[in-house]
N, CA, C and O of each residue as an XYZ file, in Angstrom:
868
protein
N       0.580     -1.017      0.337
C      -0.100     -0.023      0.023
C       1.040      0.604     -0.089
O       2.085     -0.033      0.037
N       1.054      2.660     -0.479
C       1.110      3.887     -0.591
C       0.623      4.396     -0.132
O      -0.600      4.249     -0.148
N       1.199      5.321      0.577
C       0.797      6.282      2.122
C       1.606      7.587      0.847
O       2.469      7.659     -0.027
N       0.902      8.148      1.332
C       0.975      9.870      1.168
C       0.085     11.000      2.864
O      -0.933     10.937      3.553
N       0.651     11.394      2.812
C       0.949     12.478      3.935
C       0.794     13.852      3.365
O       1.829     14.235      2.819
N       0.045     14.500      3.339
C       0.072     15.603      3.061
C      -0.703     16.880      3.208
O      -1.466     17.612      2.577
N       0.059     16.733      4.699
C       0.179     18.115      5.119
C       1.821     18.250      5.995
O       2.042     19.276      6.638
N       3.076     16.923      5.921
C       3.992     17.636      6.340
C       4.880     18.618      5.340
O       6.082     18.385      5.216
N       4.260     19.724      4.628
C       4.533     21.439      5.188
C       3.627     21.627      4.680
O       2.648     21.265      4.026
N       4.577     22.797      5.467
C       3.022     23.984      5.315
C       1.964     24.371      4.823
O       1.748     23.608      3.881
N       1.214     25.061      4.889
C      -0.116     24.871      3.061
C      -1.146     25.325      4.921
O      -1.138     25.020      6.114
N      -1.932     26.301      3.820
C      -3.161     26.418      4.269
C      -4.340     25.420      4.535
O      -5.466     25.907      4.636
N      -4.104     23.463      4.711
C      -4.277     23.127      4.901
C      -4.115     22.306      6.247
O      -4.973     21.528      6.664
N      -2.891     22.580      6.884
C      -3.256     22.625      8.555
C      -3.763     24.167      9.709
O      -3.804     24.361     10.924
N      -4.069     24.979      8.458
C      -4.654     26.182      8.572
C      -6.157     25.632      9.677
O      -6.564     26.102     10.739
N      -6.807     24.122      8.586
C      -8.596     24.510      8.259
C      -9.110     22.919      9.301
O     -10.219     22.684      9.782
N      -7.310     21.708      9.399
C      -6.890     21.018     10.359
C      -6.648     21.548     12.069
O      -6.582     20.727     12.983
N      -6.542     22.934     12.270
C      -6.368     23.509     13.276
C      -8.396     23.617     13.363
O      -9.298     23.318     14.145
N      -8.252     24.125     12.253
C      -9.256     25.248     13.820
C     -10.730     23.292     13.544
O     -11.868     23.445     13.987
N     -10.479     22.269     13.057
C     -10.939     21.123     12.945
C     -11.410     20.651     14.380
O     -12.431     20.261     14.946
N      -9.216     21.080     14.812
C      -9.437     20.471     16.368
C     -10.177     21.377     17.441
O     -10.543     20.819     18.475
N     -10.445     22.827     17.264
C     -10.236     23.608     18.681
C     -12.029     23.582     18.362
O     -12.866     23.560     17.460
N     -11.821     23.610     20.108
C     -12.817     22.901     21.130
C     -14.199     23.780     20.815
O     -15.416     23.631     20.712
N     -13.104     24.855     20.729
C     -15.087     26.818     20.209
C     -14.143     26.525     18.973
O     -14.083     25.296     18.924
N     -13.360     27.068     17.927
C     -14.316     27.053     16.651
C     -15.685     25.559     16.844
O     -16.869     25.746     17.123
N     -15.053     24.260     16.606
C     -15.577     24.222     16.153
C     -17.492     22.931     16.460
O     -17.926     21.955     15.847
N     -17.789     23.389     17.165
C     -18.484     24.353     18.020
C     -20.622     24.132     17.060
O     -21.760     23.665     17.099
N     -19.073     25.377     16.049
C     -20.502     25.513     14.736
C     -20.543     24.442     14.095
O     -19.360     24.217     13.839
N     -21.139     23.650     13.677
C     -20.981     23.404     12.622
C     -21.281     23.059     10.959
O     -20.988     22.150     10.182
N     -21.900     24.104     10.913
C     -21.710     24.641      9.260
C     -19.620     25.128      9.299
O     -18.771     24.679      8.528
N     -19.500     25.657      9.913
C     -18.134     25.756      9.976
C     -17.269     25.330     10.658
O     -16.398     25.867     11.343
N     -17.645     23.923     10.363
C     -16.903     22.426     11.224
C     -17.254     21.613      9.437
O     -16.401     20.832      9.015
N     -18.479     21.895      8.591
C     -18.453     21.625      7.897
C     -17.651     21.689      6.886
O     -17.046     20.785      6.309
N     -17.691     23.526      6.583
C     -16.776     23.730      5.363
C     -15.619     22.846      4.825
O     -15.370     22.157      3.836
N     -14.698     23.454      6.696
C     -13.350     22.837      6.695
C     -13.036     21.229      6.644
O     -12.017     20.689      7.074
N     -14.113     20.617      6.041
C     -13.791     19.136      6.528
C     -13.839     19.651      4.855
O     -12.721     19.882      4.396
N     -14.735     19.807      4.121
C     -15.268     20.199      3.107
C     -14.186     20.371      1.890
O     -14.061     19.655      0.896
N     -13.179     21.939      2.396
C     -12.051     23.023      1.859
C     -10.444     21.058      1.963
O      -9.593     21.027      1.074
N     -10.441     20.005      2.945
C      -9.608     19.470      3.273
C      -9.985     18.700      1.768
O      -9.171     18.589      0.851
N     -11.870     18.033      1.720
C     -11.911     17.173      0.831
C     -10.801     17.513     -0.898
O     -10.092     16.953     -1.734
N     -11.500     19.081     -0.423
C     -10.357     20.178     -2.277
C      -9.521     19.619     -2.413
O      -9.460     18.709     -3.239
N      -8.069     20.146     -1.244
C      -7.065     20.353     -0.716
C      -6.920     18.311     -1.348
O      -5.789     18.226     -1.826
N      -7.449     17.261     -1.430
C      -7.073     15.929     -1.473
C      -7.061     15.234     -2.323
O      -6.383     14.212     -2.424
N      -8.036     15.804     -3.306
C      -9.411     15.657     -4.533
C      -7.922     16.470     -5.396
O      -7.643     15.808     -6.396
N      -7.324     17.243     -5.281
C      -6.712     17.796     -6.166
C      -4.915     17.152     -6.466
O      -4.288     17.241     -7.522
N      -4.326     16.366     -4.820
C      -3.526     15.966     -4.754
C      -2.706     15.156     -5.244
O      -1.548     15.148     -5.662
N      -4.402     13.791     -4.958
C      -4.469     12.538     -5.617
C      -4.796     12.808     -7.155
O      -4.314     12.051     -7.998
N      -5.504     13.738     -7.482
C      -4.620     14.141     -8.955
C      -3.870     14.042     -9.298
O      -3.607     14.433    -10.435
N      -3.517     13.789     -8.967
C      -1.680     14.523     -9.953
C      -1.402     12.380     -9.774
O      -0.332     11.929    -10.181
N      -2.044     11.788     -9.409
C      -1.115     10.797     -9.631
C      -1.660      9.661    -11.017
O      -1.036      9.180    -11.962
N      -2.747      9.576    -10.683
C      -4.240      9.651    -12.084
C      -3.010      9.724    -13.022
O      -1.934     10.319    -12.956
N      -3.879      8.457    -14.387
C      -3.956      8.340    -15.927
C      -4.345      9.379    -16.831
O      -5.562      9.547    -16.907
N      -3.540     10.206    -17.620
C      -4.177     11.184    -18.001
C      -4.252     10.559    -19.383
O      -3.681      9.468    -19.379
N      -4.783     10.894    -20.606
C      -4.886     11.016    -22.495
C      -4.811     12.395    -22.967
O      -5.133     13.402    -22.337
N      -4.245     12.300    -24.416
C      -3.421     13.376    -24.829
C      -5.443     13.376    -25.799
O      -6.242     12.528    -26.196
N      -5.335     15.168    -25.716
C      -6.984     15.143    -26.802
C      -6.511     16.310    -27.067
O      -5.410     16.675    -26.655
N      -7.381     17.122    -27.875
C      -7.304     18.261    -29.023
C      -8.635     18.486    -28.566
O      -9.531     17.642    -28.607
N      -8.761     19.886    -28.038
C     -10.246     21.353    -27.796
C      -9.572     22.138    -28.932
O      -8.445     22.583    -29.150
N     -11.038     22.105    -29.707
C     -11.313     23.041    -29.803
C     -11.834     24.459    -29.388
O     -13.027     24.419    -29.085
N     -10.918     26.461    -29.233
C     -11.112     26.693    -29.146
C     -11.641     27.812    -29.330
O     -11.398     27.922    -28.129
N     -12.230     28.975    -29.684
C     -12.634     30.090    -30.658
C     -11.395     30.245    -31.495
O     -11.192     30.309    -32.707
N     -10.968     30.267    -30.891
C      -9.818     30.475    -32.342
C      -8.178     29.317    -32.862
O      -7.169     29.539    -33.531
N      -8.723     28.093    -32.087
C      -7.341     27.003    -32.727
C      -7.794     26.284    -32.264
O      -8.884     26.349    -31.696
N      -6.847     25.058    -32.404
C      -7.118     24.330    -30.992
C      -5.696     24.113    -30.314
O      -4.626     24.714    -30.401
N      -5.951     23.465    -29.901
C      -5.735     22.977    -27.982
C      -5.394     21.920    -27.476
O      -6.161     21.196    -26.842
N      -3.690     21.587    -27.775
C      -3.585     19.985    -27.606
C      -3.171     19.995    -25.289
O      -2.308     20.390    -24.506
N      -4.899     19.056    -25.277
C      -4.592     19.139    -23.502
C      -4.886     17.392    -23.141
O      -4.948     16.432    -23.910
N      -5.000     17.460    -21.930
C      -5.013     16.060    -21.738
C      -6.324     15.842    -20.564
O      -6.745     16.913    -20.127
N      -6.586     15.362    -20.353
C      -7.421     15.502    -19.976
C      -7.495     14.083    -18.390
O      -6.275     14.017    -18.245
N      -8.115     12.983    -17.192
C      -8.292     11.666    -17.339
C      -8.979     10.690    -17.404
O     -10.127     10.382    -17.085
N      -7.953     10.130    -17.958
C      -8.094      8.537    -19.005
C      -9.422      7.242    -18.280
O     -10.585      7.046    -18.631
N      -8.658      6.638    -17.280
C      -9.977      6.465    -16.736
C     -11.402      7.395    -15.683
O     -11.365      8.385    -14.952
N     -12.586      6.396    -16.133
C     -13.370      6.864    -14.927
C     -13.299      6.897    -13.179
O     -13.223      5.830    -12.571
N     -13.337      8.449    -12.316
C     -13.786      8.069    -10.963
C     -15.121      8.172    -10.683
O     -16.127      8.773    -11.060
N     -14.492      6.769     -9.296
C     -16.601      6.800     -8.770
C     -15.304      6.523     -7.156
O     -15.754      6.393     -6.017
N     -16.574      8.208     -5.574
C     -16.278      8.771     -5.151
C     -17.337      7.756     -3.779
O     -18.417      8.168     -3.355
N     -17.012      7.112     -3.557
C     -17.614      6.107     -2.173
C     -17.499      6.475     -0.648
O     -16.767      5.654     -0.095
N     -17.839      7.160     -0.028
C     -18.060      7.696      0.856
C     -18.512      6.881      2.191
O     -19.106      5.881      1.788
N     -18.478      6.893      3.607
C     -19.291      6.056      4.257
C     -19.821      6.903      5.219
O     -19.138      7.549      6.014
N     -21.230      6.909      5.146
C     -21.791      7.244      6.407
C     -21.832      7.372      7.476
O     -21.034      6.515      7.858
N     -22.319      8.000      8.590
C     -22.506      9.928      7.185
C     -21.532     10.644      7.851
O     -21.804     11.834      8.009
N     -20.422     10.240      8.309
C     -18.969     11.670      9.069
C     -18.580     11.610      7.213
O     -18.621     12.592      6.472
N     -18.222     10.208      6.801
C     -17.743     11.022      4.725
C     -18.448     11.996      4.231
O     -17.676     12.931      4.020
N     -19.867     12.356      3.839
C     -20.157     13.823      3.568
C     -20.234     15.144      2.750
O     -20.616     15.661      1.700
N     -19.436     15.393      4.274
C     -18.391     16.502      3.923
C     -17.592     16.708      3.475
O     -17.356     17.749      2.862
N     -16.725     15.575      3.653
C     -14.911     15.877      2.577
C     -16.195     15.162      1.449
O     -16.847     16.120      1.033
N     -16.672     14.006      0.923
C     -16.901     13.778      0.240
C     -17.305     14.372     -0.638
O     -16.902     14.002     -1.740
N     -18.689     16.061     -0.577
C     -18.316     16.922     -1.166
C     -17.340     17.495     -1.762
O     -17.369     17.939     -2.910
N     -15.946     17.520     -0.611
C     -14.701     18.651     -1.559
C     -14.285     18.333     -2.248
O     -13.680     19.130     -2.965
N     -14.281     16.118     -2.751
C     -14.065     15.225     -3.634
C     -15.067     16.038     -4.931
O     -14.589     16.458     -5.985
N     -15.935     16.087     -4.701
C     -17.691     15.937     -5.730
C     -16.572     17.395     -6.707
O     -16.591     17.445     -7.937
N     -15.954     18.129     -6.086
C     -16.625     19.813     -5.832
C     -15.522     19.861     -7.320
O     -15.647     20.836     -8.062
N     -14.378     18.667     -7.708
C     -13.385     18.653     -8.574
C     -12.710     17.315     -9.003
O     -11.559     17.014     -9.321
N     -14.282     16.400     -8.845
C     -14.053     15.573     -9.708
C     -15.578     15.442    -10.070
O     -16.113     14.335    -10.008
N     -16.134     16.322    -10.367
C     -17.785     17.243    -11.386
C     -17.840     15.741    -11.063
O     -18.200     15.082    -10.087
N     -17.219     15.403    -12.563
C     -17.653     14.135    -12.991
C     -17.614     12.559    -13.200
O     -17.618     11.881    -14.228
N     -17.580     12.268    -12.034
C     -17.275     10.937    -11.136
C     -18.825     11.008    -10.769
O     -19.549     11.934    -10.402
N     -19.062      9.525    -11.040
C     -19.818      8.765    -10.570
C     -19.944      8.511     -8.826
O     -18.848      8.073     -8.476
N     -20.697      8.604     -7.846
C     -20.886      8.865     -6.009
C     -21.846      6.845     -5.613
O     -22.849      6.254     -6.012
N     -20.955      6.632     -4.863
C     -21.898      5.550     -4.149
C     -21.813      5.883     -2.655
O     -21.208      6.751     -2.026
N     -22.868      4.601     -2.218
C     -22.516      4.827     -0.698
C     -22.408      3.738      0.919
O     -22.657      2.558      0.669
N     -22.263      3.866      1.595
C     -22.168      3.410      2.476
C     -22.734      2.602      3.453
O     -23.627      1.921      2.947
N     -22.549      2.324      5.001
C     -23.011      2.728      5.875
C     -21.378      1.609      6.602
O     -20.809      0.559      6.305
N     -21.260      2.621      7.563
C     -20.455      0.714      8.411
C     -20.020      1.704      9.874
O     -19.381      2.756      9.857
N     -20.482      1.123     10.866
C     -20.657      1.125     12.517
C     -20.404      0.451     12.784
O     -20.497     -0.548     12.070
N     -19.827      0.380     14.113
C     -19.121      0.034     15.025
C     -20.693     -0.470     16.087
O     -21.525      0.260     16.624
N     -20.587     -1.951     16.054
C     -22.116     -2.282     16.496
C     -21.458     -2.986     18.707
O     -20.747     -3.972     18.514
N     -21.523     -2.809     19.724
C     -20.979     -3.459     20.989
C     -22.327     -4.220     21.193
O     -23.425     -3.676     21.319
N     -22.059     -5.655     21.207
C     -22.594     -6.703     21.340
C     -23.637     -6.290     22.836
O     -24.849     -6.171     23.016
N     -22.203     -6.143     23.857
C     -22.873     -6.163     25.143
C     -22.004     -4.890     25.949
O     -21.433     -4.564     26.989
N     -22.276     -4.602     25.009
C     -21.773     -3.045     25.750
C     -20.779     -2.378     26.352
O     -20.582     -1.370     27.031
N     -20.165     -3.378     25.821
C     -18.425     -3.168     26.527
C     -17.534     -2.159     25.753
O     -18.050     -1.205     25.171
N     -16.412     -2.338     25.748
C     -15.755     -2.388     24.429
C     -14.896     -3.156     23.338
O     -13.879     -2.869     22.708
N     -15.712     -4.217     23.382
C     -15.085     -4.617     22.574
C     -16.858     -4.532     21.514
O     -18.035     -4.701     21.834
N     -16.064     -4.148     20.060
C     -16.750     -4.594     18.798
C     -17.221     -5.452     17.404
O     -16.551     -6.484     17.373
N     -17.650     -5.416     16.865
C     -18.240     -5.528     15.475
C     -18.135     -4.101     14.090
O     -18.211     -2.892     14.307
N     -18.034     -4.467     13.371
C     -18.010     -3.072     12.350
C     -19.141     -4.019     11.258
O     -18.910     -4.877     10.406
N     -20.584     -3.315     11.820
C     -21.638     -3.664     10.550
C     -21.473     -3.228      9.082
O     -21.321     -2.048      9.399
N     -21.401     -3.205      8.090
C     -21.826     -3.073      6.881
C     -22.780     -2.700      6.040
O     -22.197     -2.401      4.998
N     -24.537     -2.468      5.838
C     -25.405     -2.546      6.215
C     -25.617     -1.975      4.289
O     -25.581     -2.486      3.170
N     -25.874     -0.397      5.038
C     -26.633     -0.346      3.625
C     -26.212      0.510      2.304
O     -26.437      1.708      2.476
N     -25.567      0.148      0.815
C     -25.107      0.046      0.730
C     -25.719     -0.092     -1.506
O     -26.317     -0.930     -2.181
N     -24.904      1.637     -1.847
C     -25.384      2.037     -2.618
C     -24.724      2.916     -3.771
O     -24.713      4.143     -3.867
N     -24.074      1.779     -4.779
C     -23.164      1.837     -5.797
C     -23.153      1.722     -7.227
O     -23.924      1.015     -7.875
N     -22.331      2.380     -7.643
C     -22.572      2.927     -9.457
C     -20.795      1.455     -9.800
O     -19.919      1.391     -8.938
N     -20.717      0.604    -11.040
C     -20.111     -0.133    -10.773
C     -18.963      0.688    -11.420
O     -18.841      1.587    -12.252
N     -18.065     -0.192    -10.494
C     -16.146      0.648    -10.967
C     -15.397     -0.697    -10.762
O     -14.707     -1.104     -9.828
N     -15.844     -1.374    -12.210
C     -15.048     -2.499    -12.758
C     -13.811     -1.318    -13.204
O     -14.168     -0.153    -13.378
N     -12.444     -1.683    -13.360
C     -11.584     -1.029    -14.736
C     -11.728      0.867    -13.848
O     -11.773      1.844    -14.595
N     -11.765      1.012    -12.685
C     -12.055      2.388    -12.230
C     -11.421      2.463    -10.910
O     -11.340      1.571    -10.066
N     -10.758      4.285    -10.838
C     -10.205      4.630    -10.235
C     -11.254      4.514     -9.134
O     -12.401      4.765     -9.504
N     -11.066      4.137     -7.675
C     -12.097      4.077     -7.223
C     -11.209      4.774     -5.690
O     -10.269      4.426     -4.976
N     -11.889      5.580     -5.741
C     -11.325      6.820     -3.484
C     -13.417      6.328     -2.507
O     -14.639      6.262     -2.380
N     -11.634      6.135     -2.117
C     -13.095      5.400     -0.383
C     -13.205      6.878      0.479
O     -12.168      7.535      0.565
N     -14.461      7.411      1.124
C     -14.087      7.842      1.862
C     -13.953      8.400      3.118
O     -15.154      8.256      3.346
N     -13.415      9.072      4.455
C     -14.287      8.089      5.450
C     -13.175      9.438      6.808
O     -12.257      9.110      7.560
N     -13.438     10.046      6.725
C     -12.686     11.600      7.708
C     -12.324     10.964      8.515
O     -11.324     11.603      8.841
N     -12.370      9.622      9.542
C     -11.462      9.454     10.652
C     -11.433      8.097      9.949
O     -12.214      7.468      9.234
N      -9.491      7.796     10.739
C      -9.177      7.238     10.180
C      -8.715      6.234     12.043
O      -7.502      6.287     12.243
N      -9.204      5.755     12.758
C      -9.407      4.664     14.233
C      -8.511      3.345     13.749
O      -7.550      3.329     12.979
N      -9.269      2.036     14.593
C      -9.147      0.524     14.174
C      -8.177      0.250     12.438
O      -7.140     -0.296     12.062
N      -9.167      0.923     11.918
C      -8.975      1.010      9.821
C     -10.030     -0.691      9.396
O      -9.995     -1.310      8.333
N     -10.819     -1.013     10.598
C     -11.789     -2.023      9.939
C     -12.800     -1.942      9.951
O     -13.505     -2.925     10.179
N     -13.217     -0.935      9.752
C     -14.455     -0.114      9.593
C     -14.635      0.104      7.948
O     -15.640     -0.007      7.246
N     -12.801      0.578      7.503
C     -12.303      0.799      5.589
C     -13.053     -0.724      5.286
O     -14.192     -1.013      4.920
N     -11.186     -1.997      5.808
C     -11.539     -3.210      5.258
C     -12.709     -3.478      5.210
O     -12.889     -4.298      4.310
N     -14.217     -3.041      6.043
C     -14.523     -4.048      5.687
C     -16.156     -3.668      4.852
O     -17.255     -4.209      4.729
N     -15.517     -2.497      4.453
C     -16.260     -1.438      3.756
C     -15.611     -2.599      2.176
O     -16.206     -3.297      1.354
N     -14.232     -2.281      2.405
C     -13.817     -2.615      1.097
C     -14.082     -3.875      0.717
O     -14.290     -4.218     -0.447
N     -14.083     -5.126      2.401
C     -14.338     -6.335      1.571
C     -15.874     -6.854      0.762
O     -15.842     -7.907      0.127
N     -17.098     -6.100      0.833
C     -17.740     -6.375      1.258
C     -18.176     -5.184     -1.169
O     -18.737     -5.271     -2.261
N     -17.179     -4.276     -0.171
C     -17.210     -3.193     -2.416
C     -16.560     -4.367     -3.184
O     -16.910     -4.184     -4.350
N     -15.811     -5.453     -3.130
C     -14.758     -6.029     -3.991
C     -14.577     -6.825     -4.041
O     -13.422     -7.243     -4.118
N     -15.786     -7.673     -4.027
C     -16.768     -9.175     -3.924
C     -16.298     -9.754     -5.164
O     -15.579    -10.732     -5.368
N     -17.099     -8.593     -6.276
C     -17.157     -9.129     -7.950
C     -16.601     -8.385     -8.819
O     -16.179     -8.622     -9.951
N     -16.650     -7.062     -7.918
C     -15.377     -5.920     -9.442
C     -14.320     -6.109     -8.695
O     -14.005     -6.769     -7.705
N     -13.898     -5.430     -9.357
C     -11.853     -5.141     -8.989
C     -11.927     -3.414     -9.934
O     -12.294     -3.400    -11.109
N     -11.715     -2.715     -9.544
C     -11.114     -1.555     -9.549
C      -9.578     -1.602     -9.995
O      -8.774     -2.409     -9.531
N      -9.301     -0.712    -10.878
C      -8.189     -0.068    -11.354
C      -7.634     -0.374     -9.539
O      -7.517     -1.228     -8.661
N      -7.513      0.537     -9.756
C      -6.939      1.197     -8.520
C      -7.842      2.096     -7.858
O      -8.594      2.996     -8.231
N      -7.479      1.478     -6.564
C      -8.496      1.960     -4.671
C      -7.207      2.952     -3.682
O      -6.051      3.013     -3.264
N      -8.825      3.713     -3.786
C      -7.499      5.850     -2.889
C      -8.276      5.477     -1.988
O      -9.347      4.925     -2.239
N      -7.725      5.797     -0.449
C      -8.742      5.432      0.316
C      -8.045      7.110      0.874
O      -6.867      7.392      1.092
N      -9.333      8.032      0.986
C      -9.290      9.381      1.896
C      -9.662      9.506      3.499
O     -10.500      8.875      4.143
N      -8.971     10.288      3.816
C      -9.037     10.714      4.758
C      -8.617     11.727      5.914
O      -7.437     11.758      6.262
N      -9.458     12.466      6.450
C      -8.695     13.164      6.998
C      -7.641     12.886      8.748
O      -6.783     13.732      9.000
N      -7.799     12.002      9.499
C      -6.726     12.354     10.591
C      -7.295     10.181     10.958
O      -8.324      9.507     10.993
N      -5.596      9.962     11.158
C      -5.269      9.195     11.663
C      -4.391      8.535     12.586
O      -3.460      9.071     13.186
N      -4.771      7.265     12.664
C      -3.543      6.764     13.851
C      -2.758      6.074     13.095
O      -2.668      6.075     11.868
N      -1.830      5.103     14.374
C      -1.102      4.263     13.621
C      -1.759      3.463     13.942
O      -1.903      3.037     12.796
N      -2.277      2.887     14.448
C      -3.156      1.590     14.699
C      -3.539      1.428     13.255
O      -2.930      0.658     12.513
N      -4.567      2.172     12.861
C      -4.768      1.849     11.930
C      -4.464      2.272     11.064
O      -5.246      2.467     10.134
N      -3.382      2.538     11.031
C      -2.290      2.661      9.199
C      -1.739      1.332      9.096
O      -1.478      1.037      7.930
N      -1.578      0.775      9.623
C      -1.012     -1.011     10.244
C      -1.952     -1.273     10.035
O      -2.019     -1.419      8.814
N      -3.098     -1.505     10.595
C      -3.553     -1.948     10.079
C      -3.695     -2.601      8.552
O      -3.302     -3.659      8.061
N      -4.703     -1.071      7.863
C      -4.751     -0.781      6.442
C      -3.801     -1.701      5.562
O      -4.238     -2.332      4.599
N      -2.543     -1.731      5.937
C      -1.253     -2.862      5.408
C      -1.496     -4.255      5.069
O      -1.607     -5.084      4.166
N      -1.511     -4.088      6.001
C      -1.700     -5.970      7.089
C      -2.450     -6.359      5.780
O      -1.862     -6.837      4.810
N      -4.246     -6.041      5.833
C      -4.934     -6.031      5.052
C      -5.230     -5.629      3.700
O      -5.478     -6.561      2.935
N      -5.250     -4.908      3.407
C      -5.290     -4.087      1.790
C      -4.322     -4.533      0.192
O      -3.119     -4.574      0.452
N      -4.580     -4.801     -1.070
C      -3.982     -5.132     -1.488
C      -2.640     -4.036     -1.642
O      -2.262     -3.123     -0.909
N      -2.028     -4.662     -3.153
C      -0.977     -4.008     -3.261
C      -1.200     -2.328     -3.655
O      -0.570     -1.363     -3.223
N      -2.511     -2.371     -4.789
C      -2.735     -1.422     -5.397
C      -4.047     -0.092     -4.709
O      -4.925      0.758     -4.858
N      -2.904     -1.143     -3.683
C      -4.049      0.744     -3.080
C      -3.239      2.318     -1.817
O      -2.503      2.453     -0.840
N      -3.956      3.023     -2.659
C      -3.378      3.593     -1.974
C      -3.810      4.562     -0.162
O      -4.685      4.387      0.686
N      -2.969      5.270     -0.262
C      -3.807      5.266      1.480
C      -3.441      6.722      1.654
O      -2.254      6.927      1.904
N      -4.685      8.356      1.521
C      -3.946      9.326      1.512
C      -5.040     10.320      2.817
O      -6.254     10.253      3.009
N      -3.691     11.405      3.688
C      -4.347     11.363      4.931
C      -3.671     12.816      5.346
O      -2.645     13.343      4.915
N      -4.529     13.227      6.243
C      -3.982     15.017      5.987
C      -3.069     15.502      7.658
O      -2.367     16.425      8.072
N      -3.806     13.860      8.299
C      -2.550     15.030      9.772
C      -2.213     12.364     10.260
O      -2.700     11.234     10.297
N      -1.534     12.881     10.366
C      -1.320     11.639     11.515
C      -0.940     11.374     12.227
O       0.237     11.014     12.239
N      -2.242     11.396     13.999
C      -1.669     11.495     14.829
C      -1.651     10.804     16.114
O      -2.352      9.805     16.276
N      -0.942     11.237     16.992
C      -0.484      9.646     17.863
C      -0.499      8.104     18.314
O       0.489      7.378     18.424
N      -1.320      7.898     18.458
C      -2.253      6.891     19.176
C      -3.696      6.784     19.330
O      -4.428      7.767     19.217
N      -4.341      5.012     19.718
C      -5.828      5.347     19.746
C      -5.784      5.097     21.765
O      -5.190      4.350     22.542
N      -6.712      6.134     21.863
C      -6.545      5.239     23.260
C      -8.178      4.104     23.472
O      -8.868      3.645     22.562
N      -8.473      3.853     25.777
C      -8.081      2.639     26.024
C     -10.012      2.484     24.774
O     -10.502      1.391     24.491
N     -10.516      3.593     24.412
C     -12.116      2.895     24.377
C     -12.208      2.849     22.258
O     -13.161      2.474     21.574
N     -10.365      3.564     21.620
C     -10.158      2.625     20.096
C     -10.508      4.336     19.550
O     -10.905      4.094     18.410
N     -10.544      5.024     19.618
C     -10.448      6.632     20.070
C      -9.005      7.256     20.094
O      -8.008      7.065     20.789
N      -9.525      8.646     18.327
C      -8.278      8.786     17.648
C      -7.760     10.161     19.409
O      -8.484     10.858     20.120
N      -6.170      9.913     19.400
C      -5.742     11.736     20.841
C      -4.383     11.657     19.669
O      -3.808     10.826     18.966
N      -4.347     12.704     19.912
C      -5.817     13.911     20.018
C      -6.806     14.312     19.464
O      -7.854     14.676     19.995
N      -6.526     14.270     18.281
C      -7.823     13.838     17.277
C      -8.800     14.737     17.549
O      -8.256     15.397     18.434
N     -10.356     15.424     17.317
C     -11.108     16.312     17.554
C     -12.790     15.921     17.154
O     -13.680     16.263     16.375
N     -12.478     14.806     18.461
C     -14.293     14.020     18.984
C     -14.573     12.922     17.785
O     -14.004     11.865     17.513
N     -15.549     13.526     17.255
C     -16.980     12.354     17.247
C     -16.669     12.946     15.594
O     -17.307     13.976     15.808
N     -16.185     13.132     14.065
C     -16.762     13.873     13.042
C     -18.555     13.655     12.764
O     -19.048     14.070     11.715
N     -18.803     13.455     13.072
C     -20.243     12.594     12.188
C     -21.304     13.423     13.308
O     -22.407     13.566     12.779
N     -21.247     14.012     14.740
C     -21.604     14.488     15.030
C     -20.926     15.777     15.329
O     -21.486     16.166     16.354
N     -20.250     16.433     15.077
C     -19.944     17.721     15.106
C     -20.271     18.092     13.172
O     -20.052     19.204     12.693
N     -20.770     16.985     12.403
C     -21.427     18.346     11.446
C     -22.406     17.644     11.114
O     -22.501     17.195      9.971
N     -23.126     17.470     11.863
C     -24.406     16.806     11.727
C     -25.195     16.645     12.011
O     -26.193     16.559     11.296
N     -25.109     16.395     14.444
C     -25.609     16.371     15.081
C     -25.237     14.857     16.052
O     -24.857     13.722     15.765
N     -25.516     15.438     17.055
C     -25.198     14.732     18.078
C     -26.527     13.138     17.808
O     -27.644     13.545     17.488
N     -26.400     11.427     17.932
C     -26.746     10.442     17.105
C     -27.158     10.138     19.131
O     -26.458     10.480     20.084
N     -28.533      9.389     19.148
C     -29.023      8.658     19.801
C     -28.071      6.945     20.346
O     -28.633      6.133     21.080
């Protein structure tokens, strides 16, 4: 698996990440969603540099311009519900992409710290031979992403798989390295310190879904 850390060099990306984490600023859910969306746009731009392109000719009012365009179709697929704002950022740049959505959540059977990942709802187009971009803001244990890819990947084979996350824990990165194929790319805006005893990212930013869309039961 190829890993891309895009916040190692100072840029406006780090400004948006700082606002996401700030307990005073993040209380504004509209601003939180917008910052996630902006990070999605930055990540989409950086990811676009690794795609394959083909030569085309474009008719302008004054002549012909020899240029390039993306060679293979792109499918954006986000994990509900936290992935929606990040998905919007990617969609702003990959505006011709097809879109898919899948649900995944931690299910605690005995109300303790142990859990399984349940993947239930799925609405996605074919991604056979296409560039699949799987979008989820937080990479904690990595189990949700592996479970979702296993469900999506049973019958169809994308050309390449790109996983886009805003904040990752080292444990989650290691889990993906052990459980995903070589044609995967992991895009990380920020790598944090660790997971705590409840498998939440530290220092992290809290629950991205709740901050973006309100608390759940």
